[in-house]
Short mmCIF file of C-alpha atoms and ligand atoms in Angstrom, two decimals:
data_model
loop_
_atom_site.label_atom_id
_atom_site.label_comp_id
_atom_site.label_asym_id
_atom_site.label_seq_id
_atom_site.Cartn_x
_atom_site.Cartn_y
_atom_site.Cartn_z
CA UNK Q 24 29.66 -0.74 5.26
CA UNK Q 25 26.47 -2.29 3.90
CA UNK Q 26 24.77 -1.18 0.69
CA UNK Q 27 21.91 0.50 2.51
CA UNK Q 28 24.23 2.35 4.88
CA UNK Q 29 26.32 3.53 1.95
CA UNK Q 30 23.24 4.79 0.12
CA UNK Q 31 21.95 6.60 3.18
CA UNK Q 32 25.34 8.20 3.78
CA UNK Q 33 25.64 9.25 0.13
CA UNK Q 34 22.16 10.81 0.29
CA UNK Q 35 22.91 12.66 3.52
CA UNK Q 36 26.23 13.97 2.16
CA UNK Q 37 24.57 15.12 -1.05
CA UNK Q 38 21.89 16.95 0.93
CA UNK Q 39 24.54 18.59 3.11
CA UNK Q 40 26.55 19.79 0.10
CA UNK Q 41 23.51 21.03 -1.78
CA UNK Q 42 22.23 22.90 1.29
CA UNK Q 43 25.63 24.49 1.96
CA UNK Q 44 26.11 25.43 -1.70
CA UNK Q 45 22.66 27.01 -1.82
CA UNK Q 46 23.27 29.00 1.37
CA UNK Q 47 26.68 30.22 0.13
CA UNK Q 48 25.29 31.20 -3.26
CA UNK Q 49 22.38 33.14 -1.76
CA UNK Q 50 24.66 34.80 0.80
CA UNK Q 51 27.04 35.86 -1.97
CA UNK Q 52 24.23 37.29 -4.09
CA UNK Q 53 22.57 39.25 -1.30
CA UNK Q 54 25.83 40.64 0.09
CA UNK Q 55 26.89 41.80 -3.37
CA UNK Q 56 23.51 43.40 -4.02
CA UNK Q 57 23.55 45.20 -0.69
CA UNK Q 58 27.10 46.47 -1.17
CA UNK Q 59 26.44 47.64 -4.72
CA UNK Q 60 23.31 49.50 -3.65
CA UNK Q 61 25.19 51.12 -0.79
CA UNK Q 62 27.97 52.22 -3.14
CA UNK Q 63 25.52 53.68 -5.64
CA UNK Q 64 23.74 55.59 -2.88
CA UNK Q 65 27.08 56.90 -1.57
CA UNK Q 66 28.10 58.04 -5.05
CA UNK Q 67 24.85 60.01 -5.46
CA UNK Q 68 25.33 61.70 -2.08
CA UNK Q 69 29.02 62.47 -2.77
CA UNK Q 70 28.33 63.87 -6.23
CA UNK Q 71 25.66 66.19 -4.94
CA UNK Q 72 27.93 67.36 -2.08
CA UNK Q 73 30.79 68.05 -4.52
CA UNK Q 74 28.42 69.74 -6.94
CA UNK Q 75 27.20 72.21 -4.30
CA UNK Q 76 30.75 72.80 -2.93
CA UNK Q 77 32.04 73.61 -6.45
CA UNK Q 78 29.05 75.85 -7.18
CA UNK Q 79 29.68 77.76 -3.98
CA UNK Q 80 33.43 77.99 -4.83
CA UNK Q 81 32.79 79.44 -8.28
CA UNK Q 82 30.17 81.87 -7.01
CA UNK Q 83 32.66 83.29 -4.50
CA UNK Q 84 35.84 83.19 -6.66
CA UNK Q 85 34.29 83.83 -10.09
CA UNK Q 86 36.79 81.40 -11.67
CA UNK Q 87 38.33 77.98 -11.00
CA UNK Q 88 41.77 79.14 -9.90
CA UNK Q 89 43.03 77.30 -6.84
CA UNK Q 90 40.49 74.46 -7.09
CA UNK Q 91 43.12 71.74 -7.90
CA UNK Q 92 44.06 70.77 -4.30
CA UNK Q 93 40.41 70.22 -3.35
CA UNK Q 94 39.72 67.99 -6.30
CA UNK Q 95 42.92 65.99 -5.75
CA UNK Q 96 42.12 65.59 -2.06
CA UNK Q 97 38.58 64.37 -2.74
CA UNK Q 98 39.92 61.94 -5.29
CA UNK Q 99 42.35 60.49 -2.78
CA UNK Q 100 39.95 60.33 0.14
CA UNK Q 101 37.06 58.74 -1.70
CA UNK Q 102 39.14 56.73 -4.20
CA UNK Q 103 37.50 58.47 -7.12
CA UNK Q 104 38.70 59.75 -10.45
CA UNK Q 105 37.38 63.32 -10.60
CA UNK Q 106 37.68 65.51 -13.70
CA UNK Q 107 36.54 69.07 -13.95
CA UNK Q 108 36.23 70.62 -17.42
CA UNK Q 109 35.05 73.98 -18.65
CA UNK Q 110 31.88 74.24 -20.68
CA UNK Q 111 33.82 73.47 -23.87
CA UNK Q 112 35.30 70.25 -22.48
CA UNK Q 113 38.88 71.40 -21.83
CA UNK Q 114 40.23 69.77 -18.71
CA UNK Q 115 40.69 72.16 -15.79
CA UNK Q 116 41.63 69.55 -13.16
CA UNK Q 117 42.22 65.78 -13.24
CA UNK Q 118 42.41 64.33 -9.72
CA UNK Q 119 45.17 62.00 -10.94
CA UNK Q 120 47.09 64.82 -12.65
CA UNK Q 121 47.37 62.71 -15.80
CA UNK Q 122 45.00 64.12 -18.41
CA UNK Q 123 45.23 67.49 -20.13
CA UNK Q 124 43.59 69.02 -23.18
CA UNK Q 125 40.06 68.12 -24.21
CA UNK Q 126 38.21 65.42 -22.28
CA UNK Q 127 36.14 62.83 -24.09
CA UNK Q 128 33.90 61.38 -21.42
CA UNK Q 129 32.50 57.80 -21.29
CA UNK Q 130 29.36 58.92 -19.55
CA UNK Q 131 27.49 62.09 -18.79
CA UNK Q 132 28.89 64.62 -16.34
CA UNK Q 133 27.27 66.86 -13.75
CA UNK Q 134 26.74 70.43 -15.03
CA UNK Q 135 28.00 73.13 -12.67
CA UNK Q 136 26.50 76.62 -12.35
CA UNK Q 137 26.75 79.59 -10.00
CA UNK Q 138 24.51 79.79 -6.99
CA UNK Q 139 22.10 82.00 -8.94
CA UNK Q 140 22.12 79.65 -11.90
CA UNK Q 141 22.85 82.54 -14.24
CA UNK Q 142 25.34 80.61 -16.43
CA UNK Q 143 27.06 77.23 -16.71
CA UNK Q 144 30.56 77.25 -15.24
CA UNK Q 145 31.89 73.75 -15.96
CA UNK Q 146 31.22 70.02 -15.98
CA UNK Q 147 32.18 67.54 -13.29
CA UNK Q 148 32.94 63.85 -14.09
CA UNK Q 149 33.15 61.35 -11.26
CA UNK Q 150 34.01 57.64 -11.61
CA UNK Q 151 34.84 55.23 -8.80
CA UNK Q 152 38.51 54.21 -9.21
CA UNK Q 153 39.05 50.64 -8.12
CA UNK Q 154 35.28 50.30 -8.10
CA UNK Q 155 34.91 47.54 -5.65
CA UNK Q 156 38.26 47.38 -3.96
CA UNK Q 157 36.50 48.19 -0.73
CA UNK Q 158 33.50 45.92 -1.35
CA UNK Q 159 35.52 43.06 -2.81
CA UNK Q 160 37.85 43.10 0.08
CA UNK Q 161 35.10 43.18 2.65
CA UNK Q 162 33.23 40.40 0.86
CA UNK Q 163 36.43 38.38 0.80
CA UNK Q 164 36.94 38.81 4.52
CA UNK Q 165 33.31 38.01 5.19
CA UNK Q 166 33.46 34.90 3.06
CA UNK Q 167 36.69 33.69 4.56
CA UNK Q 168 35.09 33.88 7.99
CA UNK Q 169 31.89 32.20 6.82
CA UNK Q 170 33.88 29.59 4.88
CA UNK Q 171 35.65 28.52 8.05
CA UNK Q 172 32.33 28.03 9.79
CA UNK Q 173 31.08 26.12 6.79
CA UNK Q 174 34.05 23.77 6.80
CA UNK Q 175 33.60 23.06 10.51
CA UNK Q 176 29.83 22.77 10.04
CA UNK Q 177 30.31 20.44 7.05
CA UNK Q 178 32.67 18.15 8.95
CA UNK Q 179 30.31 18.00 11.92
CA UNK Q 180 27.31 17.37 9.61
CA UNK Q 181 29.07 14.54 7.77
CA UNK Q 182 30.10 12.97 11.09
CA UNK Q 183 26.47 13.17 12.22
CA UNK Q 184 25.41 11.72 8.83
CA UNK Q 185 27.76 8.74 9.29
CA UNK Q 186 26.39 8.03 12.77
CA UNK Q 187 22.78 8.54 11.64
CA UNK Q 188 23.15 6.34 8.56
CA UNK Q 189 24.69 3.62 10.72
CA UNK Q 190 21.89 3.77 13.30
CA UNK Q 191 19.16 4.04 10.66
CA UNK Q 192 20.49 1.23 8.49
CA UNK Q 193 20.76 -1.02 11.53
CA UNK Q 194 17.20 -0.17 12.58
CA UNK Q 195 15.90 -0.78 9.09
CA UNK Q 196 17.96 -3.87 8.42
CA UNK Q 197 17.39 -5.81 11.60
CA UNK Q 198 13.68 -6.56 10.88
CA UNK Q 199 14.55 -7.14 7.21
CA UNK Q 200 17.22 -9.65 8.17
CA UNK Q 201 14.84 -11.38 10.56
CA UNK Q 202 12.18 -11.54 7.85
CA UNK Q 203 14.62 -12.85 5.27
CA UNK Q 204 15.74 -15.61 7.64
CA UNK Q 205 12.17 -16.57 8.47
CA UNK Q 206 11.10 -16.52 4.80
CA UNK Q 207 14.04 -18.74 3.88
CA UNK Q 208 13.13 -21.30 6.56
CA UNK Q 209 9.47 -21.09 5.53
CA UNK Q 210 10.51 -21.76 1.95
CA UNK Q 211 12.31 -24.89 3.14
CA UNK Q 212 9.09 -26.16 4.71
CA UNK Q 213 9.22 -24.96 8.31
CA UNK Q 214 5.74 -23.45 8.39
CA UNK Q 215 5.93 -22.61 12.11
CA UNK Q 216 8.14 -19.59 11.34
CA UNK Q 217 6.91 -16.25 12.72
CA UNK Q 218 8.63 -12.90 13.17
CA UNK Q 219 8.35 -10.33 15.97
CA UNK Q 220 6.07 -7.39 15.30
CA UNK Q 221 7.49 -4.63 17.45
CA UNK Q 222 6.79 -1.46 15.57
CA UNK Q 223 3.86 0.20 13.90
CA UNK Q 224 5.74 1.21 10.77
CA UNK Q 225 5.58 -0.31 7.29
CA UNK Q 226 7.96 -2.98 8.59
CA UNK Q 227 5.50 -3.85 11.35
CA UNK Q 228 2.83 -4.19 8.70
CA UNK Q 229 5.12 -6.36 6.58
CA UNK Q 230 5.90 -8.56 9.59
CA UNK Q 231 2.18 -8.91 10.35
CA UNK Q 232 1.44 -9.81 6.74
CA UNK Q 233 4.24 -12.37 6.78
CA UNK Q 234 2.93 -13.90 9.99
CA UNK Q 235 -0.62 -14.15 8.73
CA UNK Q 236 0.63 -15.65 5.45
CA UNK Q 237 2.69 -18.22 7.39
CA UNK Q 238 -0.32 -18.97 9.63
CA UNK Q 239 -2.54 -19.49 6.58
CA UNK Q 240 0.03 -21.77 4.98
CA UNK Q 241 0.31 -23.77 8.18
CA UNK Q 242 -3.47 -24.04 8.45
CA UNK Q 243 -3.79 -25.10 4.81
CA UNK Q 244 -1.07 -27.70 5.31
CA UNK Q 245 -2.82 -28.98 8.44
CA UNK Q 246 -6.11 -29.20 6.55
CA UNK Q 247 -4.44 -31.01 3.69
CA UNK Q 248 -2.90 -33.56 6.05
CA UNK Q 249 -6.22 -34.08 7.83
CA UNK Q 250 -8.03 -34.44 4.53
CA UNK Q 251 -5.60 -37.05 3.26
CA UNK Q 252 -5.96 -38.94 6.55
CA UNK Q 253 -9.77 -38.66 6.41
CA UNK Q 254 -9.88 -39.87 2.81
CA UNK Q 255 -7.58 -42.80 3.53
CA UNK Q 256 -9.76 -43.71 6.49
CA UNK Q 257 -13.00 -43.49 4.50
CA UNK Q 258 -11.64 -45.52 1.60
CA UNK Q 259 -10.20 -48.16 3.89
CA UNK Q 260 -13.55 -49.35 5.28
CA UNK Q 261 -15.25 -50.41 2.03
CA UNK Q 262 -11.93 -51.75 0.70
CA UNK Q 263 -11.40 -53.85 3.86
CA UNK Q 264 -14.94 -55.18 3.50
CA UNK Q 265 -14.42 -56.10 -0.17
CA UNK Q 266 -11.09 -57.74 0.63
CA UNK Q 267 -12.61 -59.60 3.59
CA UNK Q 268 -15.41 -61.05 1.42
CA UNK Q 269 -13.02 -62.01 -1.35
CA UNK Q 270 -10.58 -63.73 1.03
CA UNK Q 271 -13.42 -65.58 2.72
CA UNK Q 272 -14.61 -66.82 -0.71
CA UNK Q 273 -11.04 -67.80 -1.69
CA UNK Q 274 -10.55 -69.66 1.58
CA UNK Q 275 -13.83 -71.48 0.99
CA UNK Q 276 -15.30 -70.07 4.24
CA UNK Q 277 -18.09 -68.35 2.31
CA UNK Q 278 -19.78 -69.63 -0.81
CA UNK Q 279 -19.88 -67.11 -3.73
CA UNK Q 280 -23.66 -66.72 -3.58
CA UNK Q 281 -25.84 -63.99 -5.03
CA UNK Q 282 -26.04 -62.21 -1.69
CA UNK Q 283 -22.23 -62.17 -1.30
CA UNK Q 284 -21.88 -60.64 -4.72
CA UNK Q 285 -24.60 -58.09 -3.91
CA UNK Q 286 -22.68 -57.10 -0.75
CA UNK Q 287 -19.50 -56.72 -2.80
CA UNK Q 288 -21.40 -54.61 -5.33
CA UNK Q 289 -22.78 -52.33 -2.57
CA UNK Q 290 -19.30 -51.75 -1.18
CA UNK Q 291 -17.96 -51.01 -4.65
CA UNK Q 292 -20.86 -48.59 -5.27
CA UNK Q 293 -20.08 -46.79 -2.01
CA UNK Q 294 -16.44 -46.56 -3.06
CA UNK Q 295 -17.41 -45.12 -6.42
CA UNK Q 296 -19.74 -42.56 -4.78
CA UNK Q 297 -16.99 -41.61 -2.32
CA UNK Q 298 -14.55 -41.01 -5.14
CA UNK Q 299 -16.96 -38.91 -7.18
CA UNK Q 300 -18.09 -36.89 -4.10
CA UNK Q 301 -14.46 -36.30 -3.22
CA UNK Q 302 -13.70 -35.06 -6.68
CA UNK Q 303 -16.63 -32.67 -6.52
CA UNK Q 304 -15.64 -31.45 -3.05
CA UNK Q 305 -12.04 -30.86 -4.03
CA UNK Q 306 -13.17 -28.80 -7.03
CA UNK Q 307 -15.58 -26.83 -4.84
CA UNK Q 308 -12.94 -26.18 -2.18
CA UNK Q 309 -10.46 -24.99 -4.78
CA UNK Q 310 -13.19 -22.66 -6.10
CA UNK Q 311 -13.05 -24.39 -9.47
CA UNK Q 312 -16.55 -25.79 -9.58
CA UNK Q 313 -17.97 -24.57 -12.88
CA UNK Q 314 -21.52 -23.30 -12.52
CA UNK Q 315 -23.73 -23.11 -15.59
CA UNK Q 316 -25.45 -19.94 -14.49
CA UNK Q 317 -28.62 -18.96 -16.35
CA UNK Q 318 -31.87 -17.15 -15.62
CA UNK Q 319 -33.58 -19.73 -13.48
CA UNK Q 320 -37.20 -20.03 -12.38
CA UNK Q 321 -36.30 -21.22 -8.89
CA UNK Q 322 -39.96 -21.90 -8.01
CA UNK Q 323 -40.22 -24.35 -10.89
CA UNK Q 324 -36.98 -26.13 -9.89
CA UNK Q 325 -38.30 -26.60 -6.34
CA UNK Q 326 -41.68 -27.80 -7.63
CA UNK Q 327 -40.07 -30.35 -9.99
CA UNK Q 328 -37.73 -31.69 -7.29
CA UNK Q 329 -40.65 -31.98 -4.87
CA UNK Q 330 -42.58 -34.05 -7.39
CA UNK Q 331 -39.56 -36.22 -8.11
CA UNK Q 332 -39.09 -36.99 -4.42
CA UNK Q 333 -42.77 -37.86 -3.83
CA UNK Q 334 -42.17 -41.53 -4.79
CA UNK Q 335 -39.54 -41.93 -2.08
CA UNK Q 336 -41.76 -40.16 0.45
CA UNK Q 337 -44.74 -42.37 -0.41
CA UNK Q 338 -42.55 -45.49 -0.03
CA UNK Q 339 -41.73 -44.36 3.52
CA UNK Q 340 -45.32 -43.20 4.17
CA UNK Q 341 -44.09 -39.66 4.76
CA UNK Q 342 -46.13 -36.60 3.80
CA UNK Q 343 -44.01 -34.36 1.58
CA UNK Q 344 -45.47 -30.84 1.32
CA UNK Q 345 -44.30 -28.00 -0.89
CA UNK Q 346 -45.32 -24.38 -0.28
CA UNK Q 347 -43.81 -22.20 -2.95
CA UNK Q 348 -44.45 -18.45 -3.15
CA UNK Q 349 -46.02 -17.79 -6.56
CA UNK Q 350 -44.09 -14.55 -7.01
CA UNK Q 351 -40.60 -15.95 -6.72
CA UNK Q 352 -38.27 -14.03 -9.05
CA UNK Q 353 -36.21 -15.49 -11.85
CA UNK Q 354 -32.62 -15.58 -10.50
CA UNK Q 355 -29.19 -16.18 -12.00
CA UNK Q 356 -28.33 -19.73 -10.87
CA UNK Q 357 -27.22 -23.14 -12.06
CA UNK Q 358 -30.52 -25.12 -12.15
CA UNK Q 359 -28.74 -28.53 -12.07
CA UNK Q 360 -26.75 -27.62 -8.97
CA UNK Q 361 -29.72 -26.10 -7.15
CA UNK Q 362 -31.64 -29.31 -7.96
CA UNK Q 363 -28.74 -31.37 -6.59
CA UNK Q 364 -28.74 -29.38 -3.32
CA UNK Q 365 -32.53 -29.79 -2.97
CA UNK Q 366 -32.40 -33.55 -3.62
CA UNK Q 367 -29.63 -33.91 -1.09
CA UNK Q 368 -31.46 -31.99 1.65
CA UNK Q 369 -34.81 -33.72 0.95
CA UNK Q 370 -33.15 -37.18 0.92
CA UNK Q 371 -31.52 -36.41 4.29
CA UNK Q 372 -34.85 -35.21 5.67
CA UNK Q 373 -36.68 -38.33 4.42
CA UNK Q 374 -33.92 -40.54 5.89
CA UNK Q 375 -34.19 -38.86 9.29
CA UNK Q 376 -38.00 -38.95 9.39
CA UNK Q 377 -39.83 -42.07 10.63
CA UNK Q 378 -42.97 -43.55 9.03
CA UNK Q 379 -46.02 -41.27 8.98
CA UNK Q 380 -43.84 -38.25 9.65
CA UNK Q 381 -43.78 -35.18 7.45
CA UNK Q 382 -41.30 -33.15 5.44
CA UNK Q 383 -42.22 -29.68 4.22
CA UNK Q 384 -40.46 -27.44 1.78
CA UNK Q 385 -41.18 -23.73 1.77
CA UNK Q 386 -39.76 -21.05 -0.49
CA UNK Q 387 -40.25 -17.31 -0.30
CA UNK Q 388 -38.48 -13.97 -0.55
CA UNK Q 389 -36.58 -12.44 2.36
CA UNK Q 390 -34.27 -9.40 2.43
CA UNK Q 391 -33.73 -9.46 -1.33
CA UNK Q 392 -32.89 -13.19 -1.35
CA UNK Q 393 -34.88 -16.30 -2.14
CA UNK Q 394 -35.05 -18.36 1.06
CA UNK Q 395 -35.72 -22.09 0.81
CA UNK Q 396 -36.28 -24.21 3.89
CA UNK Q 397 -36.58 -27.99 4.23
CA UNK Q 398 -38.13 -28.99 7.55
CA UNK Q 399 -38.75 -32.50 8.81
CA UNK Q 400 -40.43 -34.08 11.80
CA UNK Q 401 -37.55 -36.51 12.30
CA UNK Q 402 -35.20 -37.35 15.13
CA UNK Q 403 -33.47 -33.94 15.11
CA UNK Q 404 -29.80 -33.25 15.70
CA UNK Q 405 -28.16 -32.58 19.07
CA UNK Q 406 -26.45 -29.17 19.47
CA UNK Q 407 -22.93 -30.68 19.50
CA UNK Q 408 -23.63 -32.56 16.27
CA UNK Q 409 -25.43 -29.58 14.72
CA UNK Q 410 -22.19 -27.63 14.95
CA UNK Q 411 -20.34 -30.23 12.93
CA UNK Q 412 -22.70 -31.67 10.31
CA UNK Q 413 -21.32 -29.41 7.56
CA UNK Q 414 -17.78 -30.77 8.11
CA UNK Q 415 -16.65 -33.30 5.55
CA UNK Q 416 -17.09 -36.99 6.44
CA UNK Q 417 -19.04 -35.98 9.55
CA UNK Q 418 -21.89 -38.37 10.25
CA UNK Q 419 -23.99 -38.30 13.38
CA UNK Q 420 -24.36 -42.09 13.58
CA UNK Q 421 -21.54 -43.76 11.66
CA UNK Q 422 -22.92 -47.26 11.76
CA UNK Q 423 -26.40 -46.24 10.62
CA UNK Q 424 -25.03 -43.93 7.98
CA UNK Q 425 -23.29 -46.86 6.39
CA UNK Q 426 -26.63 -48.62 6.10
CA UNK Q 427 -28.06 -45.58 4.26
CA UNK Q 428 -25.02 -45.34 2.05
CA UNK Q 429 -24.07 -41.81 3.16
CA UNK Q 430 -20.52 -40.59 2.60
CA UNK Q 431 -20.71 -37.70 5.05
CA UNK Q 432 -19.90 -35.34 2.19
CA UNK Q 433 -23.44 -34.43 1.07
CA UNK Q 434 -23.96 -31.37 3.30
CA UNK Q 435 -20.40 -30.16 2.82
CA UNK Q 436 -20.86 -30.17 -0.95
CA UNK Q 437 -24.37 -28.67 -0.73
CA UNK Q 438 -23.16 -25.76 1.37
CA UNK Q 439 -20.20 -25.16 -0.98
CA UNK Q 440 -22.58 -25.13 -3.96
CA UNK Q 441 -24.82 -22.54 -2.30
CA UNK Q 442 -21.79 -20.46 -1.37
CA UNK Q 443 -20.64 -20.60 -4.98
CA UNK Q 444 -24.02 -18.94 -5.73
CA UNK Q 445 -23.10 -16.24 -3.15
CA UNK Q 446 -25.69 -17.64 -0.76
CA UNK Q 447 -25.52 -19.16 2.72
CA UNK Q 448 -26.80 -22.38 4.27
CA UNK Q 449 -27.56 -23.13 7.91
CA UNK Q 450 -29.31 -25.76 10.00
CA UNK Q 451 -31.61 -25.54 13.01
CA UNK Q 452 -32.87 -28.44 15.06
CA UNK Q 453 -34.81 -29.41 18.11
CA UNK Q 454 -33.74 -32.92 19.07
CA UNK Q 455 -36.70 -35.29 19.05
CA UNK Q 456 -38.88 -32.85 17.09
CA UNK Q 457 -37.11 -32.36 13.83
CA UNK Q 458 -34.62 -30.29 11.85
CA UNK Q 459 -34.77 -27.45 9.39
CA UNK Q 460 -32.18 -26.69 6.71
CA UNK Q 461 -32.33 -23.21 5.24
CA UNK Q 462 -30.52 -21.69 2.26
P1 ADP K 501 -24.48 -38.21 4.33
O1 ADP K 501 -24.12 -38.27 2.90
O2 ADP K 501 -23.82 -39.23 5.17
O3 ADP K 501 -25.95 -38.10 4.56
P2 ADP K 501 -24.41 -35.43 4.92
O4 ADP K 501 -23.28 -34.53 4.87
O5 ADP K 501 -25.53 -35.24 3.97
O6 ADP K 501 -23.83 -36.89 4.83
O7 ADP K 501 -25.00 -35.37 6.39
C1 ADP K 501 -24.17 -35.45 7.51
C2 ADP K 501 -24.89 -36.02 8.70
O8 ADP K 501 -25.85 -35.06 9.16
C3 ADP K 501 -25.68 -37.23 8.37
O9 ADP K 501 -24.92 -38.38 8.60
C4 ADP K 501 -26.83 -37.19 9.34
O10 ADP K 501 -26.52 -37.86 10.54
C5 ADP K 501 -26.97 -35.70 9.67
N1 ADP K 501 -28.18 -35.13 9.06
C6 ADP K 501 -28.28 -34.57 7.85
N2 ADP K 501 -29.54 -34.14 7.62
C7 ADP K 501 -30.24 -34.45 8.70
C8 ADP K 501 -31.64 -34.31 9.08
N3 ADP K 501 -32.53 -33.70 8.26
N4 ADP K 501 -32.02 -34.75 10.29
C9 ADP K 501 -31.13 -35.35 11.12
N5 ADP K 501 -29.83 -35.53 10.82
C10 ADP K 501 -29.39 -35.11 9.63
#
């Protein structure tokens, strides 16, 4: 017998015994009360009948002569001790024929008179003999009969309890056992473990929770593997390039000129940027990016960034416009991070926009939020690429992105930064006409 089954059985048995005990106790009390009440009522009726019979007797006979047989008979029939005394207390009759002389009563007697109540004729004392011989006996018989039923009932109940505790413990334990097995395997690294959810009880809920936890773990593990593969892939390209140049120089195929060294430096710079972007992304994804939140004049931040980016725009002959609502509120934000997001989005827009194109930044209030949008008149992004540009390392045109030095992490980090500010970021685009990034 398992622990749970034993506990269930013990609980059932306890409940059975307590219930039976309570019923027996209550039955005992009520039966006794009823019998005692009945006896008291009977005594009152008997006394009053005897009182009137004796009164009538005395009225007719004018003395108590010849009363003995009646008193003795009553005593025998009703199992009573009856004593009749005169007004002074001298015993006239004792139903048991034992007492003579003066009677010292324990309790008050019933005064007897003549029918006309002219004078007192004697005192009658009545006490039940073996008080409850009748009631005790009948209670005993009753309880013996009930007791037998209780024993049979108890045995049947305990048998039912054994069967019930077996069935219940099996029902309860089978999902628990399944869960334990699955959790053990999960703990050993088999993240594909799932359990069946076949009931809507707390166990069903537990099974569902387990399954969703296992699914999350599996997804996280999958993501981790993909990320490691992505990182290895991204690091490999600049490293291969550096190695290639160095080997070519060593083999004397290429002369170590200024341009070779510049190429090496560019690759190393890309590597360094990759590493620092990765570090930032990993912090952001773990939710550990520390924001220096302060009351920030967001309008001023946008204005400053706009000015800063003008030089780049002018170099590319692009018109950079800024339309900032004058009534923008002061908001709790990290000004450095918001600046970083803006620079990133504006740089992307400038990169995507050809000469004599335009990039415009607008900022206003919408639904209790500050909404900033960066729109360009560039090449735009196709719908299938638009879906993926916020993924890490995703670049629309890999070869061209390398020329611009992009790591494919800029938008991922920017979106994470905005989300850390409890905001959202999205992109819209019409291929050939331009794109718009809104946060
Ligand atoms: P990167 O650092 O390589 O620029 P991002 O995450 O910033 O990476 O951007 C991902 C890709 O999204 C870019 O390679 C680019 O192709 C595309 N993209 C971003 N902004 C724009 C834009 N304004 N117009 C067109 N394409 C864009």
